Structure formats: structure tokens, C-alpha cells
mmCIF file of C-alpha atoms in Angstrom:
data_model
loop_
_atom_site.group_PDB
_atom_site.id
_atom_site.type_symbol
_atom_site.label_atom_id
_atom_site.label_comp_id
_atom_site.label_asym_id
_atom_site.label_seq_id
_atom_site.Cartn_x
_atom_site.Cartn_y
_atom_site.Cartn_z
ATOM 1 C CA UNK U 15 -10.759 -5.980 24.072
ATOM 2 C CA UNK U 16 -7.438 -5.464 23.812
ATOM 3 C CA UNK U 17 -5.361 -4.347 26.602
ATOM 4 C CA UNK U 18 -2.616 -2.369 26.120
ATOM 5 C CA UNK U 19 0.229 -1.492 28.085
ATOM 6 C CA UNK U 20 3.208 0.636 26.993
ATOM 7 C CA UNK U 21 6.354 -0.018 28.589
ATOM 8 C CA UNK U 22 9.249 2.420 26.804
ATOM 9 C CA UNK U 23 12.429 0.762 27.601
ATOM 10 C CA UNK U 24 14.179 3.572 25.429
ATOM 11 C CA UNK U 25 13.071 7.279 25.620
ATOM 12 C CA UNK U 26 10.819 8.735 22.649
ATOM 13 C CA UNK U 27 12.787 10.271 20.027
ATOM 14 C CA UNK U 28 15.434 7.431 19.633
ATOM 15 C CA UNK U 29 14.927 4.843 16.781
ATOM 16 C CA UNK U 30 14.169 1.540 19.180
ATOM 17 C CA UNK U 31 11.022 0.953 21.353
ATOM 18 C CA UNK U 32 10.160 -2.113 23.417
ATOM 19 C CA UNK U 33 6.294 -1.862 24.246
ATOM 20 C CA UNK U 34 4.366 -4.216 26.338
ATOM 21 C CA UNK U 35 0.866 -4.366 25.484
ATOM 22 C CA UNK U 36 -0.850 -6.121 27.921
ATOM 23 C CA UNK U 37 -1.841 -3.528 30.851
ATOM 24 C CA UNK U 38 -2.688 0.075 29.740
ATOM 25 C CA UNK U 39 -5.681 1.136 30.438
ATOM 26 C CA UNK U 40 -8.111 2.053 27.146
ATOM 27 C CA UNK U 41 -8.233 5.723 27.996
ATOM 28 C CA UNK U 42 -4.681 5.950 26.956
ATOM 29 C CA UNK U 43 -5.440 7.958 24.016
ATOM 30 C CA UNK U 44 -2.324 9.258 21.560
ATOM 31 C CA UNK U 45 -1.323 13.025 22.393
ATOM 32 C CA UNK U 46 1.716 14.589 21.172
ATOM 33 C CA UNK U 47 2.895 14.913 24.970
ATOM 34 C CA UNK U 48 2.643 11.198 25.651
ATOM 35 C CA UNK U 49 3.731 10.071 21.889
ATOM 36 C CA UNK U 50 2.073 6.845 22.227
ATOM 37 C CA UNK U 51 -1.592 5.849 22.724
ATOM 38 C CA UNK U 52 -4.811 4.734 21.372
ATOM 39 C CA UNK U 53 -6.167 6.930 18.002
ATOM 40 C CA UNK U 54 -9.817 5.722 19.716
ATOM 41 C CA UNK U 55 -11.060 3.929 22.468
ATOM 42 C CA UNK U 56 -10.625 0.500 21.686
ATOM 43 C CA UNK U 57 -14.081 -0.755 22.543
ATOM 44 C CA UNK U 58 -14.098 -3.229 19.537
ATOM 45 C CA UNK U 59 -12.033 -4.128 16.523
ATOM 46 C CA UNK U 60 -10.139 -2.430 14.795
ATOM 47 C CA UNK U 61 -8.050 -1.062 17.185
ATOM 48 C CA UNK U 62 -5.737 1.772 16.110
ATOM 49 C CA UNK U 63 -2.512 2.642 18.031
ATOM 50 C CA UNK U 64 0.075 5.222 17.662
ATOM 51 C CA UNK U 65 3.674 5.345 18.682
ATOM 52 C CA UNK U 66 5.839 8.577 17.295
ATOM 53 C CA UNK U 67 9.260 8.004 15.456
ATOM 54 C CA UNK U 68 11.835 10.039 15.735
ATOM 55 C CA UNK U 69 12.248 10.803 11.186
ATOM 56 C CA UNK U 70 10.845 9.300 8.463
ATOM 57 C CA UNK U 71 12.035 6.102 6.907
ATOM 58 C CA UNK U 72 11.600 2.462 7.442
ATOM 59 C CA UNK U 73 11.110 0.689 10.836
ATOM 60 C CA UNK U 74 10.940 -2.980 11.990
ATOM 61 C CA UNK U 75 8.025 -4.012 13.470
ATOM 62 C CA UNK U 76 8.045 -7.061 15.658
ATOM 63 C CA UNK U 77 4.542 -8.484 17.184
ATOM 64 C CA UNK U 78 3.896 -10.862 19.734
ATOM 65 C CA UNK U 79 0.376 -12.558 19.335
ATOM 66 C CA UNK U 80 -1.387 -14.391 22.455
ATOM 67 C CA UNK U 81 -3.508 -14.602 24.892
ATOM 68 C CA UNK U 82 -3.076 -16.535 28.077
ATOM 69 C CA UNK U 83 -6.590 -17.974 28.172
ATOM 70 C CA UNK U 84 -8.277 -17.462 25.008
ATOM 71 C CA UNK U 85 -7.868 -17.925 21.425
ATOM 72 C CA UNK U 86 -6.758 -15.188 19.047
ATOM 73 C CA UNK U 87 -6.988 -14.334 15.602
ATOM 74 C CA UNK U 88 -5.443 -11.098 14.508
ATOM 75 C CA UNK U 89 -4.666 -9.094 10.908
ATOM 76 C CA UNK U 90 -2.666 -6.402 11.235
ATOM 77 C CA UNK U 91 -2.605 -3.361 8.804
ATOM 78 C CA UNK U 92 -0.298 -0.100 8.964
ATOM 79 C CA UNK U 93 -0.550 3.600 8.623
ATOM 80 C CA UNK U 94 -3.227 4.058 5.971
ATOM 81 C CA UNK U 95 -4.526 0.389 5.541
ATOM 82 C CA UNK U 96 -1.506 -1.255 4.322
ATOM 83 C CA UNK U 97 -1.989 -4.814 4.945
ATOM 84 C CA UNK U 98 0.952 -6.371 6.761
ATOM 85 C CA UNK U 99 -0.117 -9.691 8.240
ATOM 86 C CA UNK U 100 -3.311 -11.390 6.872
ATOM 87 C CA UNK U 101 -4.206 -13.839 9.738
ATOM 88 C CA UNK U 102 -2.419 -14.955 12.962
ATOM 89 C CA UNK U 103 -4.148 -17.499 14.913
ATOM 90 C CA UNK U 104 -3.190 -18.658 18.366
ATOM 91 C CA UNK U 105 -4.647 -21.303 20.825
ATOM 92 C CA UNK U 106 -5.013 -20.176 24.428
ATOM 93 C CA UNK U 107 -1.709 -19.977 26.437
ATOM 94 C CA UNK U 108 0.310 -19.796 22.644
ATOM 95 C CA UNK U 109 2.047 -17.106 21.389
ATOM 96 C CA UNK U 110 3.515 -16.532 17.842
ATOM 97 C CA UNK U 111 5.999 -13.665 17.171
ATOM 98 C CA UNK U 112 6.125 -12.198 13.420
ATOM 99 C CA UNK U 113 7.687 -9.079 11.953
ATOM 100 C CA UNK U 114 7.246 -6.467 9.197
ATOM 101 C CA UNK U 115 8.338 -3.086 7.868
ATOM 102 C CA UNK U 116 6.464 0.208 7.477
ATOM 103 C CA UNK U 117 7.787 2.863 5.697
ATOM 104 C CA UNK U 118 6.805 6.309 7.509
ATOM 105 C CA UNK U 119 7.358 9.711 5.618
ATOM 106 C CA UNK U 120 6.960 13.462 6.121
ATOM 107 C CA UNK U 121 6.276 16.259 3.618
ATOM 108 C CA UNK U 122 9.230 17.619 4.059
ATOM 109 C CA UNK U 123 12.353 17.701 1.237
ATOM 110 C CA UNK U 124 16.135 17.560 2.361
ATOM 111 C CA UNK U 125 17.641 20.875 1.279
ATOM 112 C CA UNK U 126 14.589 22.976 1.117
ATOM 113 C CA UNK U 127 10.656 23.086 0.622
ATOM 114 C CA UNK U 128 7.701 20.282 1.162
ATOM 115 C CA UNK U 129 5.329 18.345 -1.358
ATOM 116 C CA UNK U 130 2.264 20.558 -2.369
ATOM 117 C CA UNK U 131 -0.307 18.334 -0.781
ATOM 118 C CA UNK U 132 -4.022 18.234 -1.249
ATOM 119 C CA UNK U 133 -6.730 19.134 1.051
ATOM 120 C CA UNK U 134 -7.494 15.455 1.727
ATOM 121 C CA UNK U 135 -3.985 14.983 2.366
ATOM 122 C CA UNK U 136 -4.178 16.699 5.291
ATOM 123 C CA UNK U 137 -7.224 15.193 6.511
ATOM 124 C CA UNK U 138 -8.512 12.103 5.951
ATOM 125 C CA UNK U 139 -5.089 10.857 4.495
ATOM 126 C CA UNK U 140 -3.462 12.562 7.283
ATOM 127 C CA UNK U 141 -1.645 9.747 8.917
ATOM 128 C CA UNK U 142 0.220 8.971 5.537
ATOM 129 C CA UNK U 143 2.209 11.984 6.290
ATOM 130 C CA UNK U 144 2.444 12.575 10.151
ATOM 131 C CA UNK U 145 5.436 11.771 12.653
ATOM 132 C CA UNK U 146 3.516 8.470 14.152
ATOM 133 C CA UNK U 147 3.811 5.169 12.928
ATOM 134 C CA UNK U 148 0.035 3.976 13.260
ATOM 135 C CA UNK U 149 -1.003 -0.161 13.559
ATOM 136 C CA UNK U 150 -4.577 -1.520 13.393
ATOM 137 C CA UNK U 151 -5.039 -4.451 14.898
ATOM 138 C CA UNK U 152 -8.169 -6.395 13.748
ATOM 139 C CA UNK U 153 -10.080 -9.692 13.048
ATOM 140 C CA UNK U 154 -12.557 -11.447 15.318
ATOM 141 C CA UNK U 155 -10.735 -11.976 18.280
ATOM 142 C CA UNK U 156 -7.225 -9.706 17.839
ATOM 143 C CA UNK U 157 -4.413 -10.404 20.643
ATOM 144 C CA UNK U 158 -1.426 -8.482 21.085
ATOM 145 C CA UNK U 159 1.308 -8.568 23.633
ATOM 146 C CA UNK U 160 4.144 -6.874 22.493
ATOM 147 C CA UNK U 161 5.801 -4.313 20.081
ATOM 148 C CA UNK U 162 9.498 -3.849 19.136
ATOM 149 C CA UNK U 163 9.672 -0.890 16.736
ATOM 150 C CA UNK U 164 13.220 -0.073 15.512
ATOM 151 C CA UNK U 165 14.632 1.679 12.700
ATOM 152 C CA UNK U 166 15.762 -0.798 9.701
ATOM 153 C CA UNK U 167 18.048 -0.197 7.171
ATOM 154 C CA UNK U 168 16.668 -2.181 4.323
ATOM 155 C CA UNK U 169 16.230 -1.777 0.459
ATOM 156 C CA UNK U 170 12.763 0.178 -0.296
ATOM 157 C CA UNK U 171 10.170 -0.676 -2.875
ATOM 158 C CA UNK U 172 8.611 2.763 -3.933
ATOM 159 C CA UNK U 173 5.236 3.011 -5.470
ATOM 160 C CA UNK U 174 4.759 6.361 -7.710
ATOM 161 C CA UNK U 175 0.588 5.888 -8.965
ATOM 162 C CA UNK U 176 -2.605 7.372 -9.215
ATOM 163 C CA UNK U 177 -5.853 6.304 -6.998
ATOM 164 C CA UNK U 178 -5.884 2.832 -8.587
ATOM 165 C CA UNK U 179 -2.478 2.025 -6.618
ATOM 166 C CA UNK U 180 -2.178 4.716 -3.638
ATOM 167 C CA UNK U 181 -3.280 3.963 -0.133
ATOM 168 C CA UNK U 182 -6.690 5.003 0.221
ATOM 169 C CA UNK U 183 -8.011 6.008 3.316
ATOM 170 C CA UNK U 184 -11.384 4.540 3.773
ATOM 171 C CA UNK U 185 -13.781 2.203 2.757
ATOM 172 C CA UNK U 186 -14.836 0.974 0.558
ATOM 173 C CA UNK U 187 -11.904 1.968 -1.612
ATOM 174 C CA UNK U 188 -8.558 0.236 -1.746
ATOM 175 C CA UNK U 189 -5.788 -0.614 -4.148
ATOM 176 C CA UNK U 190 -2.986 -3.212 -5.114
ATOM 177 C CA UNK U 191 -0.633 -1.296 -3.260
ATOM 178 C CA UNK U 192 -1.719 -1.562 0.092
ATOM 179 C CA UNK U 193 -2.238 -5.232 -0.033
ATOM 180 C CA UNK U 194 1.303 -5.612 -1.949
ATOM 181 C CA UNK U 195 2.902 -5.588 1.656
ATOM 182 C CA UNK U 196 1.055 -8.957 2.772
ATOM 183 C CA UNK U 197 2.977 -10.931 0.484
ATOM 184 C CA UNK U 198 6.543 -9.576 0.694
ATOM 185 C CA UNK U 199 9.155 -11.090 3.345
ATOM 186 C CA UNK U 200 10.544 -8.435 5.896
ATOM 187 C CA UNK U 201 13.291 -7.875 3.924
ATOM 188 C CA UNK U 202 12.118 -4.922 1.702
ATOM 189 C CA UNK U 203 9.697 -2.213 3.030
ATOM 190 C CA UNK U 204 6.785 -0.595 0.488
ATOM 191 C CA UNK U 205 6.721 2.712 0.279
ATOM 192 C CA UNK U 206 3.408 3.658 -1.134
ATOM 193 C CA UNK U 207 4.122 7.262 -2.488
ATOM 194 C CA UNK U 208 1.155 7.716 -4.719
ATOM 195 C CA UNK U 209 -2.033 9.709 -4.629
ATOM 196 C CA UNK U 210 -5.297 9.748 -6.139
ATOM 197 C CA UNK U 211 -5.572 12.084 -8.438
ATOM 198 C CA UNK U 212 -2.125 11.684 -9.800
ATOM 199 C CA UNK U 213 -0.626 12.262 -13.468
ATOM 200 C CA UNK U 214 3.252 11.942 -14.352
ATOM 201 C CA UNK U 215 3.152 16.002 -14.827
ATOM 202 C CA UNK U 216 1.163 16.331 -11.675
ATOM 203 C CA UNK U 217 3.776 14.182 -9.757
ATOM 204 C CA UNK U 218 6.657 16.511 -10.680
ATOM 205 C CA UNK U 219 4.740 19.696 -10.419
ATOM 206 C CA UNK U 220 3.552 19.003 -6.699
ATOM 207 C CA UNK U 221 7.046 18.057 -6.192
ATOM 208 C CA UNK U 222 6.600 15.020 -5.039
ATOM 209 C CA UNK U 223 9.042 13.500 -7.949
ATOM 210 C CA UNK U 224 11.439 16.040 -5.958
ATOM 211 C CA UNK U 225 10.497 14.116 -2.805
ATOM 212 C CA UNK U 226 11.108 10.684 -4.032
ATOM 213 C CA UNK U 227 14.555 11.497 -5.561
ATOM 214 C CA UNK U 228 15.755 12.508 -2.191
ATOM 215 C CA UNK U 229 14.903 9.219 -0.836
ATOM 216 C CA UNK U 230 16.189 6.732 -3.533
ATOM 217 C CA UNK U 231 19.415 4.993 -3.078
ATOM 218 C CA UNK U 232 21.339 2.264 -4.497
ATOM 219 C CA UNK U 233 19.280 -1.431 -3.889
ATOM 220 C CA UNK U 234 15.900 0.243 -4.051
ATOM 221 C CA UNK U 235 13.401 -0.343 -6.756
ATOM 222 C CA UNK U 236 10.393 2.190 -8.265
ATOM 223 C CA UNK U 237 7.324 1.065 -9.580
ATOM 224 C CA UNK U 238 5.856 3.443 -11.798
ATOM 225 C CA UNK U 239 1.816 3.276 -12.747
ATOM 226 C CA UNK U 240 0.026 6.243 -13.938
ATOM 227 C CA UNK U 241 -2.183 6.512 -16.962
ATOM 228 C CA UNK U 242 -5.823 7.392 -15.872
ATOM 229 C CA UNK U 243 -5.081 10.616 -15.279
ATOM 230 C CA UNK U 244 -2.270 11.264 -17.943
ATOM 231 C CA UNK U 245 -5.132 10.004 -20.492
ATOM 232 C CA UNK U 246 -7.392 13.080 -19.471
ATOM 233 C CA UNK U 247 -4.680 15.560 -19.299
ATOM 234 C CA UNK U 248 -3.049 14.801 -22.825
ATOM 235 C CA UNK U 249 -5.433 12.874 -24.950
ATOM 236 C CA UNK U 250 -5.554 10.146 -27.030
ATOM 237 C CA UNK U 251 -3.056 9.219 -29.907
ATOM 238 C CA UNK U 252 -0.110 11.029 -29.684
ATOM 239 C CA UNK U 253 -0.021 12.582 -26.466
ATOM 240 C CA UNK U 254 0.206 8.945 -25.175
ATOM 241 C CA UNK U 255 3.557 8.400 -27.574
ATOM 242 C CA UNK U 256 5.272 11.715 -27.034
ATOM 243 C CA UNK U 257 4.910 13.622 -24.066
ATOM 244 C CA UNK U 258 3.518 10.768 -21.854
ATOM 245 C CA UNK U 259 6.474 8.221 -23.227
ATOM 246 C CA UNK U 260 9.036 11.060 -22.645
ATOM 247 C CA UNK U 261 7.770 11.572 -19.081
ATOM 248 C CA UNK U 262 7.725 7.933 -18.387
ATOM 249 C CA UNK U 263 11.367 7.781 -19.290
ATOM 250 C CA UNK U 264 12.054 10.830 -17.255
ATOM 251 C CA UNK U 265 10.863 8.806 -14.254
ATOM 252 C CA UNK U 266 13.189 5.851 -15.776
ATOM 253 C CA UNK U 267 16.178 8.160 -15.637
ATOM 254 C CA UNK U 268 15.325 9.750 -12.375
ATOM 255 C CA UNK U 269 15.759 6.045 -10.536
ATOM 256 C CA UNK U 270 18.541 4.729 -12.280
ATOM 257 C CA UNK U 271 20.558 8.110 -11.432
ATOM 258 C CA UNK U 272 20.085 7.048 -7.875
ATOM 259 C CA UNK U 273 20.976 3.321 -8.199
ATOM 260 C CA UNK U 274 17.296 2.252 -7.871
ATOM 261 C CA UNK U 275 15.916 -0.368 -10.121
ATOM 262 C CA UNK U 276 12.814 0.949 -12.008
ATOM 263 C CA UNK U 277 9.828 -0.937 -13.366
ATOM 264 C CA UNK U 278 6.693 0.061 -15.439
ATOM 265 C CA UNK U 279 3.443 -1.168 -14.706
ATOM 266 C CA UNK U 280 0.532 -0.421 -17.270
ATOM 267 C CA UNK U 281 -2.726 0.487 -15.907
ATOM 268 C CA UNK U 282 -5.393 -2.166 -15.099
ATOM 269 C CA UNK U 283 -8.665 -1.614 -16.807
ATOM 270 C CA UNK U 284 -11.653 -0.185 -16.097
ATOM 271 C CA UNK U 285 -15.119 -1.549 -15.293
ATOM 272 C CA UNK U 286 -16.191 -1.577 -19.020
ATOM 273 C CA UNK U 287 -17.663 -4.367 -20.731
ATOM 274 C CA UNK U 288 -19.233 -5.433 -24.296
ATOM 275 C CA UNK U 289 -22.274 -6.987 -24.916
ATOM 276 C CA UNK U 290 -20.959 -10.133 -24.807
ATOM 277 C CA UNK U 291 -19.080 -9.303 -21.271
ATOM 278 C CA UNK U 292 -15.634 -9.042 -22.828
ATOM 279 C CA UNK U 293 -13.676 -6.148 -21.566
ATOM 280 C CA UNK U 294 -13.391 -2.853 -23.857
ATOM 281 C CA UNK U 295 -10.239 -0.917 -23.488
ATOM 282 C CA UNK U 296 -10.932 2.476 -22.626
ATOM 283 C CA UNK U 297 -7.379 3.638 -21.746
ATOM 284 C CA UNK U 298 -6.767 4.222 -25.355
ATOM 285 C CA UNK U 299 -3.020 3.984 -26.184
ATOM 286 C CA UNK U 300 -1.322 4.385 -23.009
ATOM 287 C CA UNK U 301 -1.122 0.969 -21.790
ATOM 288 C CA UNK U 302 0.915 0.285 -25.416
ATOM 289 C CA UNK U 303 2.733 3.307 -24.632
ATOM 290 C CA UNK U 304 4.179 2.021 -21.330
ATOM 291 C CA UNK U 305 5.001 -1.288 -23.070
ATOM 292 C CA UNK U 306 7.088 0.602 -25.755
ATOM 293 C CA UNK U 307 8.758 2.720 -23.275
ATOM 294 C CA UNK U 308 9.665 -0.565 -21.184
ATOM 295 C CA UNK U 309 11.410 -2.075 -23.890
ATOM 296 C CA UNK U 310 12.926 1.162 -25.426
ATOM 297 C CA UNK U 311 14.559 1.647 -21.551
ATOM 298 C CA UNK U 312 14.879 -2.125 -21.006
ATOM 299 C CA UNK U 313 13.436 -2.198 -18.167
ATOM 300 C CA UNK U 314 10.747 -4.402 -16.115
ATOM 301 C CA UNK U 315 7.459 -4.514 -16.946
ATOM 302 C CA UNK U 316 4.495 -5.719 -15.525
ATOM 303 C CA UNK U 317 1.515 -5.886 -17.974
ATOM 304 C CA UNK U 318 -1.270 -5.060 -15.312
ATOM 305 C CA UNK U 319 -3.827 -3.623 -18.235
ATOM 306 C CA UNK U 320 -3.565 -7.616 -19.534
ATOM 307 C CA UNK U 321 -3.759 -9.441 -16.295
ATOM 308 C CA UNK U 322 -6.580 -7.576 -15.393
ATOM 309 C CA UNK U 323 -8.459 -8.402 -18.492
ATOM 310 C CA UNK U 324 -8.215 -12.039 -17.991
ATOM 311 C CA UNK U 325 -9.219 -11.300 -14.066
ATOM 312 C CA UNK U 326 -12.272 -9.447 -14.810
ATOM 313 C CA UNK U 327 -13.555 -11.699 -17.786
ATOM 314 C CA UNK U 328 -12.671 -14.579 -15.714
ATOM 315 C CA UNK U 329 -15.380 -13.180 -12.729
ATOM 316 C CA UNK U 330 -17.739 -12.717 -15.649
ATOM 317 C CA UNK U 331 -20.285 -9.470 -15.688
ATOM 318 C CA UNK U 332 -22.505 -10.720 -12.836
ATOM 319 C CA UNK U 333 -19.826 -10.651 -9.879
ATOM 320 C CA UNK U 334 -17.296 -8.045 -11.782
ATOM 321 C CA UNK U 335 -18.951 -5.061 -9.907
ATOM 322 C CA UNK U 336 -18.470 -6.867 -6.676
ATOM 323 C CA UNK U 337 -14.354 -6.020 -6.953
ATOM 324 C CA UNK U 338 -14.813 -2.414 -7.396
ATOM 325 C CA UNK U 339 -15.949 0.143 -4.783
ATOM 326 C CA UNK U 340 -19.280 1.695 -6.229
ATOM 327 C CA UNK U 341 -18.073 2.950 -9.657
ATOM 328 C CA UNK U 342 -15.970 1.803 -12.801
ATOM 329 C CA UNK U 343 -12.538 2.774 -11.823
ATOM 330 C CA UNK U 344 -11.496 2.203 -8.148
ATOM 331 C CA UNK U 345 -11.438 -1.030 -6.128
ATOM 332 C CA UNK U 346 -12.334 -2.548 -2.737
ATOM 333 C CA UNK U 347 -10.718 -5.050 -1.165
ATOM 334 C CA UNK U 348 -11.447 -7.930 -3.201
ATOM 335 C CA UNK U 349 -10.300 -6.356 -6.288
ATOM 336 C CA UNK U 350 -7.244 -4.542 -4.642
ATOM 337 C CA UNK U 351 -5.967 -8.126 -3.237
ATOM 338 C CA UNK U 352 -6.772 -9.658 -6.416
ATOM 339 C CA UNK U 353 -4.999 -7.409 -8.714
ATOM 340 C CA UNK U 354 -2.087 -6.932 -5.637
ATOM 341 C CA UNK U 355 -1.680 -11.087 -6.776
ATOM 342 C CA UNK U 356 -0.976 -10.240 -10.372
ATOM 343 C CA UNK U 357 1.374 -7.767 -9.742
ATOM 344 C CA UNK U 358 3.154 -10.255 -7.661
ATOM 345 C CA UNK U 359 3.086 -12.771 -10.861
ATOM 346 C CA UNK U 360 4.842 -9.661 -12.433
ATOM 347 C CA UNK U 361 7.256 -9.649 -9.631
ATOM 348 C CA UNK U 362 8.174 -13.674 -10.290
ATOM 349 C CA UNK U 363 9.912 -12.435 -13.460
ATOM 350 C CA UNK U 364 11.870 -10.039 -12.076
ATOM 351 C CA UNK U 365 15.389 -9.969 -9.764
ATOM 352 C CA UNK U 366 12.902 -8.790 -7.024
ATOM 353 C CA UNK U 367 11.413 -12.088 -7.093
ATOM 354 C CA UNK U 368 13.514 -13.051 -3.842
ATOM 355 C CA UNK U 369 11.589 -10.724 -1.454
ATOM 356 C CA UNK U 370 8.516 -12.904 -2.279
ATOM 357 C CA UNK U 371 7.107 -14.961 0.926
ATOM 358 C CA UNK U 372 8.314 -18.489 0.470
ATOM 359 C CA UNK U 373 6.058 -21.041 -0.434
ATOM 360 C CA UNK U 374 3.610 -18.037 -2.000
ATOM 361 C CA UNK U 375 1.243 -19.945 -4.500
ATOM 362 C CA UNK U 376 1.412 -19.174 -7.871
ATOM 363 C CA UNK U 377 -1.663 -17.131 -9.114
ATOM 364 C CA UNK U 378 -3.716 -17.585 -12.444
ATOM 365 C CA UNK U 379 -5.807 -14.421 -13.151
ATOM 366 C CA UNK U 380 -7.759 -16.972 -15.211
ATOM 367 C CA UNK U 381 -8.946 -18.435 -11.933
ATOM 368 C CA UNK U 382 -9.294 -15.934 -9.320
ATOM 369 C CA UNK U 383 -9.853 -16.228 -5.605
ATOM 370 C CA UNK U 384 -13.786 -16.870 -4.959
ATOM 371 C CA UNK U 385 -15.452 -13.770 -3.610
ATOM 372 C CA UNK U 386 -17.523 -15.683 -1.106
ATOM 373 C CA UNK U 387 -14.046 -16.931 0.434
ATOM 374 C CA UNK U 388 -12.260 -13.953 0.425
ATOM 375 C CA UNK U 389 -12.530 -12.472 4.497
ATOM 376 C CA UNK U 390 -9.680 -10.133 5.236
ATOM 377 C CA UNK U 391 -11.602 -7.767 7.789
ATOM 378 C CA UNK U 392 -12.729 -4.383 6.788
ATOM 379 C CA UNK U 393 -12.772 -1.212 8.065
ATOM 380 C CA UNK U 394 -16.132 0.156 9.528
ATOM 381 C CA UNK U 395 -17.157 2.816 6.615
ATOM 382 C CA UNK U 396 -16.115 6.121 6.760
ATOM 383 C CA UNK U 397 -17.679 9.628 4.691
ATOM 384 C CA UNK U 398 -18.424 7.863 1.386
ATOM 385 C CA UNK U 399 -15.997 10.509 -0.530
ATOM 386 C CA UNK U 400 -14.930 9.568 -3.965
ATOM 387 C CA UNK U 401 -10.668 9.757 -4.749
ATOM 388 C CA UNK U 402 -9.426 12.197 -6.905
ATOM 389 C CA UNK U 403 -9.288 11.089 -10.442
ATOM 390 C CA UNK U 404 -11.122 8.597 -12.386
#
């Protein structure tokens, strides 16, 4: 069991806190008055620990791992299950220190108003919008000694997407956007600002684009991946190449207006196979419309639609459902991890590649990681509520 002692060398309400995690009693649960604590009694991994932060933005978290008397193995996630550190092993009496960046947001929009949240965003997804920075420590024997949390002035990679890229709150659902953080250096923060059920129109109508525009700054990046729900709203054929493409270009213009670099991402395939075990395109002309918009606007393109077909067919029809979360659209931990690796391969072709972790092996979607060897710990299953959209 992790024993956590919280020593705040700076008072709550400032942007730097030092936390000693060795002696606090397990009944120190988070309260607004205390400003820190466990989200639930730490009887077994995963342990969730939150610290109130004074404002939204990026925070650098530095963690010291280890135990004076025992081996430890720790995986760290943040906020809504964003994978920050895949695995840190330490021998008895040995300690490791690692840093990562966490983006924290709130629904209020500078200048007035706020994002129109969906009901689930105020319930199971509330950690994505509150005033806390929430960390999850998991794996076979997590060992954490100290935390340092400080505001960080770094570039931000924003993701405007739907359920296939947003931070999913509960098992078995997951997305590539939740896994991407693991592959980047602690020099750029990932702000996954998409939401299940979103389309380009919905993103604007709920003031998510206004919120995004208020945060974008020079040096930031904006990944745009929508299409699953746009297809349902606009229909096939002409809708993809007219209104949908026009809205993509508006998002591109919004990023450029604030000095950020936009990148378009085609939607990954759904789970749809023909009799020969080959992927059937169920997204109509929408992936091609994204490719055309990228070419016409001279912006970067990550063709996840093409790479996901290679990945799915490499797994084969018998095992492919194991990459999904029980339906034909949303992925589980393994599928989202492999799709994140596909996104990483797209990043290698962009100036953003300088932020990829050093010595990261090249990933070939035709040779995915064996499912049997995937060992990132899952959280305990929550209520089985399917994400918005399909």
C-alpha cells in the first residue's frame, strides 16, 4: 500500500507545491477545504490522489519512485486516465525521478460564458473540468515518495476530436488521445479537448471552439480529428466535400490566427470486415475530404484511416474485436495504444517530431504489438455506459 504524507512547502493557491508522500494516513480523503487527498481509501491499486491547482493550464509534475525495503513497479496516469508513464521499476532502496506535463482545464471562457457541457461531463467525466490535478498510481506494486507540482510555460498540443480520440472516463473504453502522452517528452503538454459525440458543428455550437481559441497561442499545435458524427449529421457524398470541408478549414484558420500549427487526422476505420477478412470503409467520403482539405490548405496530415486498415488487417478477423471495447467504433486499451503509435508515426513527418521521446522505436502498423504481451494495467470496470456517438 502507498503511504502518503503531504507536506506543502507552498500554500494552496500558488503555482508550486512540494509534496512528501510517505506518511499521510489513508483516511486523508480529498476535500475542498483541505485541497488535497485521496479520491478513495487506498486499499489496493490503483490509487487516486488529487491536489487543487490555482488556475487552468499546464503543470509539470515530478515524481520520485521507490521504496527503501521493497521492489516497486509504478505506472502513472493523470486526470481521465491519460497515460503519463508506462512503467517505472525500482529495486529495494533505489529511487527514480521522472517528470511529465498535465493540462488542467475549466469550462469558463475568458471574456464571458462557458462551454456547454454534456450531462456526463458533470458526472463521470467531472475530473476533466474541475480545479484539481488528479493522479493515478497503479501497477503490481506502486511506490511513490515525493511529488513536485509547478505551473509550466510550455507549448501545448490540443486535440479537437470525438469519442475515438477524447479522454474516456471508464473501462473498457479508451482512445489514442489518452495514450499519446506516453510517447512525448515532458517539453510539450497534451490538452485533449475533444468529447464523445462531437462533430465540427457541435464543437462550435457548444462553444468548445471558443474555449479552444481563448487558449491557443503561438507555438502550440492543434490536432483535428472528427468525422464519425459529422457523417451522421451531413450524410454521404456532397456533405463531405462541401460543408464538412468548409468547417475543417475554419478550424485550420482559427489555429493559424493564433499562431498555432493545425494538423488534420483522418478518422480510423470502424470494425467492419468483408467475407475475406478485409476492412470495409464505412466512413464514406469523409476521410478523402480530410485529405483534400489538408492538401488545399497546405497543412500536415496524419492518415489514421489508412494506417488503421493496415493495423486491423494485420491482427486478423479473429483477434481484431479484442482491440475494440465491445462495439464497432470504440477501442479498448490495447487498440488505443496501437493507434497512438500510428499517430506517432504521423508525427515523425512533422516538425512536432522533436518532441517525441528519444530512442522511440519505429512502429509498423503491419506488425503490431502482440495482444498477449500488452500489460498496461486497466482500472476496475465502472458502469458500462457507451460513449456518445458511434
